[in-house]
Short mmCIF file of C-alpha atoms in Angstrom, two decimals:
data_model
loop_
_atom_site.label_atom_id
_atom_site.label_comp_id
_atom_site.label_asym_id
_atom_site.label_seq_id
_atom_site.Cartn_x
_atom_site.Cartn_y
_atom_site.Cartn_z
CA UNK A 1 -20.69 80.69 47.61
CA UNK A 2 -20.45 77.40 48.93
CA UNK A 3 -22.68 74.30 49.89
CA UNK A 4 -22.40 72.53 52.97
CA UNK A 5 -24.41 69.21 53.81
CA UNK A 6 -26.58 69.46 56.73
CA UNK A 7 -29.27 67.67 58.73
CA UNK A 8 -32.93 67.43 58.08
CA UNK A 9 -33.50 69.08 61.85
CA UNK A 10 -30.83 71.90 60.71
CA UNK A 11 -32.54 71.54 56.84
CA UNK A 12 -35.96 72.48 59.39
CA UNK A 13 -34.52 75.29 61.33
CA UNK A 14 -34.17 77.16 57.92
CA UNK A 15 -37.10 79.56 57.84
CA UNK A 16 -39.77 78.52 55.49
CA UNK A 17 -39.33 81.11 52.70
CA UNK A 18 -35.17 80.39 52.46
CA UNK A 19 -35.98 76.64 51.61
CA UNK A 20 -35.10 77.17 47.87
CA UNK A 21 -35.87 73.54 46.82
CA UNK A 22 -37.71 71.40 48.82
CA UNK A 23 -38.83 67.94 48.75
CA UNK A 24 -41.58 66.20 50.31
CA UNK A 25 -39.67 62.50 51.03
CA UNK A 26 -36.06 63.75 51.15
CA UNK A 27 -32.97 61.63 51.66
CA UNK A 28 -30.68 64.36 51.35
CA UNK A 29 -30.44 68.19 52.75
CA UNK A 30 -27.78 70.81 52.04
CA UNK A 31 -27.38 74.71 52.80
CA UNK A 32 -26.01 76.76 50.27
CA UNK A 33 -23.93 80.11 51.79
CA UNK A 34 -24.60 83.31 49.79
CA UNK A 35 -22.48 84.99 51.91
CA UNK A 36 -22.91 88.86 53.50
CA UNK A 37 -25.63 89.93 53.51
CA UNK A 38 -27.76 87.15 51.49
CA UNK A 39 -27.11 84.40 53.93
CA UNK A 40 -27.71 81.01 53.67
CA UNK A 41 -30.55 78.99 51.64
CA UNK A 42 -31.75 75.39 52.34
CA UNK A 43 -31.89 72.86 49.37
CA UNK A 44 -33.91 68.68 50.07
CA UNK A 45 -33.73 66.46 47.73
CA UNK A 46 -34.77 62.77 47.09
CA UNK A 47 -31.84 61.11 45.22
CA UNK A 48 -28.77 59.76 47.49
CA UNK A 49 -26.67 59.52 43.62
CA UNK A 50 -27.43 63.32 42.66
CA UNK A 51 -26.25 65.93 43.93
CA UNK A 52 -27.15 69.87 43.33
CA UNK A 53 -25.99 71.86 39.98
CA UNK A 54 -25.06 75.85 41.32
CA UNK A 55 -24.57 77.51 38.17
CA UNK A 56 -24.14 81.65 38.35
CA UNK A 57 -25.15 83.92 35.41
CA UNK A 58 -22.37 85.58 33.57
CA UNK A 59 -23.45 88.97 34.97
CA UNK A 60 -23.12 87.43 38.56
CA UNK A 61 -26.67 89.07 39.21
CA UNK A 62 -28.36 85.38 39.63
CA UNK A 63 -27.76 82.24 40.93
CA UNK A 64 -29.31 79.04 39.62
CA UNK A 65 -29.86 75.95 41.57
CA UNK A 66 -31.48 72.40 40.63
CA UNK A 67 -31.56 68.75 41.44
CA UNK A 68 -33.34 66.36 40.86
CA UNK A 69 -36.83 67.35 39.59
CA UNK A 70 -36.67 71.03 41.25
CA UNK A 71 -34.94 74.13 39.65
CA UNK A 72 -34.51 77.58 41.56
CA UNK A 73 -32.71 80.75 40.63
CA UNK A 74 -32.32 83.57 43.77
CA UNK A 75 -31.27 87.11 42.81
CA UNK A 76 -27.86 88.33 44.17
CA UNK A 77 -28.55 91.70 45.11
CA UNK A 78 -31.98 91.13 46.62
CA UNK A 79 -31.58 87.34 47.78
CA UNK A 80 -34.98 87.11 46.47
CA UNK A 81 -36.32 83.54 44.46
CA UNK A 82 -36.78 84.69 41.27
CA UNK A 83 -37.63 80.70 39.97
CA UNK A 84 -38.86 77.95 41.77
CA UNK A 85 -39.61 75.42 39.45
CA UNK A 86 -40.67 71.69 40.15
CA UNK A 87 -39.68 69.85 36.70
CA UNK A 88 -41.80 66.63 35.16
CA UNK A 89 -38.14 64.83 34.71
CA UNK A 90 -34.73 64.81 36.16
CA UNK A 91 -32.40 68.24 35.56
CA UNK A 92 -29.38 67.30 33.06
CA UNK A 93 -27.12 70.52 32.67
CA UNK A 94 -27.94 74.09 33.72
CA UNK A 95 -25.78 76.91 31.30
CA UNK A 96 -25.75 80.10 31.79
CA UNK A 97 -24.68 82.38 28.58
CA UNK A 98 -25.36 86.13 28.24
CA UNK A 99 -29.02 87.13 29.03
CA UNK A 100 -30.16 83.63 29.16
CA UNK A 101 -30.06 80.63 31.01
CA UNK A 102 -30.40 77.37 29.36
CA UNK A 103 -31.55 74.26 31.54
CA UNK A 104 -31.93 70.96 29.84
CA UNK A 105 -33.33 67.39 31.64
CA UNK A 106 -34.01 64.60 30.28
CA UNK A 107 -36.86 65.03 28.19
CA UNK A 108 -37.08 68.52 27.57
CA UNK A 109 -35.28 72.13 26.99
CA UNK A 110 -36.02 75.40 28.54
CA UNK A 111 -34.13 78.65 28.03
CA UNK A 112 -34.77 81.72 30.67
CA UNK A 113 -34.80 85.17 30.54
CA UNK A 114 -32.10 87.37 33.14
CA UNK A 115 -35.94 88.39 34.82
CA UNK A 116 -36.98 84.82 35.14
CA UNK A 117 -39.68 84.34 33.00
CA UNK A 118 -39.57 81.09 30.38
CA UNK A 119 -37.96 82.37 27.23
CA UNK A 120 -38.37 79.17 25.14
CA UNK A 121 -39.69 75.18 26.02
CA UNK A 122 -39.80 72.58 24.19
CA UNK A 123 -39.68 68.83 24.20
CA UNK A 124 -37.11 66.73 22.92
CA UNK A 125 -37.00 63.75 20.33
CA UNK A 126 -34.58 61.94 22.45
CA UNK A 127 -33.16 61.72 26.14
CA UNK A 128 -30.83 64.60 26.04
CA UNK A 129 -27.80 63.70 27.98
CA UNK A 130 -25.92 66.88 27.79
CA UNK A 131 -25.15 70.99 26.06
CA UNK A 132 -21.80 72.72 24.85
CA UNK A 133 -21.93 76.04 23.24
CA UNK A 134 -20.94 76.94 20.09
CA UNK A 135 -20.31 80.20 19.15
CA UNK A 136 -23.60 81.77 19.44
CA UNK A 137 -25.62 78.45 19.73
CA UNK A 138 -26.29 75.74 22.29
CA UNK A 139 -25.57 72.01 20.85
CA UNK A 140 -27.57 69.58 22.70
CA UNK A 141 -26.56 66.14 22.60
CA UNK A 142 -29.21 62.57 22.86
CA UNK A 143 -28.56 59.76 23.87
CA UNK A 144 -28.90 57.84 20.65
CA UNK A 145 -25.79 60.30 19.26
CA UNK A 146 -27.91 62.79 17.47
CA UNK A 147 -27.41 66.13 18.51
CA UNK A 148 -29.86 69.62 18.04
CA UNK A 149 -28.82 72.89 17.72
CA UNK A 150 -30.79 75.56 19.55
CA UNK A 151 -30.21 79.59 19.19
CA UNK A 152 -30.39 81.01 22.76
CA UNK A 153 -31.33 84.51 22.02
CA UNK A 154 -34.24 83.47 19.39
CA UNK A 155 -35.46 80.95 21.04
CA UNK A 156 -35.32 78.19 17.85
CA UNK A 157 -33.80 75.07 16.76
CA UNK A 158 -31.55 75.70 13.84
CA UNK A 159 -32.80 72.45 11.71
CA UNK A 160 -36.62 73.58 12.19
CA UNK A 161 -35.64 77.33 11.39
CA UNK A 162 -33.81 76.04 7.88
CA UNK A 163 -36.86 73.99 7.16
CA UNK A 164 -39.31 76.31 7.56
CA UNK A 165 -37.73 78.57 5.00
CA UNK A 166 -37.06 76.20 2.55
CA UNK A 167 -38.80 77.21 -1.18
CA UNK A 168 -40.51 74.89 -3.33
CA UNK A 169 -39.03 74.81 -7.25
#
């Protein structure tokens, strides 16, 4: 899997339903090779500082995609778009752990199902800036050095979960 940059007449030439990401006013254009038999897949985008994140799931099965404001994920073994997702702010990080996909921009946090489908959103108190995992859990970092940590696979922020079963004495 590879990307190669590209014109906007070659970005064009790209039938309609292979544009994975797609922006009205782009600067920038790109093809991204899938190889035999999948093919290649055109990618626009606005920003001349970004460029795309190509993140593959663990179980090599699904291929995600984003820049800028616009997040994709195409299945391997069908080449079919599985996501296309235009995003309210920019894409940060995209991870990829076990069944789920975790893709965090600047204001927000949303963790995906292997099918697809949305998992877990929510907004963050700060600009997030960046994710590591941690054993089972994703640590999300914000800009103003606080950090949140988020279970993947049930879909919760630690701190909220321990609050929420706190007793009174």
């Amino acid at each position: 899997m590879q990307i190669l940059a590209i014109t906007e007449l070659d970005f064009y030439k790209i039938d309609r339903c292979r544009r994975v990401i797609s922006h009205d006013c782009a600067q920038k254009f790109a093809a991204i090779d899938l190889g035999v038999p999948l093919g290649c897949y055109g990618l626009s985008w606005r920003s001349d500082i970004l460029e795309p994140i190509i993140v593959r799931s663990p179980d090599c099965l699904t291929v995600w995609i984003g820049v800028d404001q616009q997040l994709a994920a195409i299945s391997l073994d069908e080449g079919r778009i599985i996501v296309a997702l235009p995003l309210t702010e920019y894409l940060v990080q995209i991870v990829a752990i076990a069944d789920v996909t975790a893709v965090l921009t600047q204001e927000k946090v949303l963790l995906f199902n292997a099918s697809g489908s949305i998992r877990f959103s929510d907004d963050l108190p700060d600009q997030g800036i960046g994710m590591t995992v941690e054993g089972e859990n994703l640590v999300i970092q914000m800009r103003e050095g606080e950090s949140l940590t988020l279970n993947p696979m049930r879909g919760y922020f630690q701190s909220m979960a321990a609050s929420t079963t706190r007793r009174s004495p």
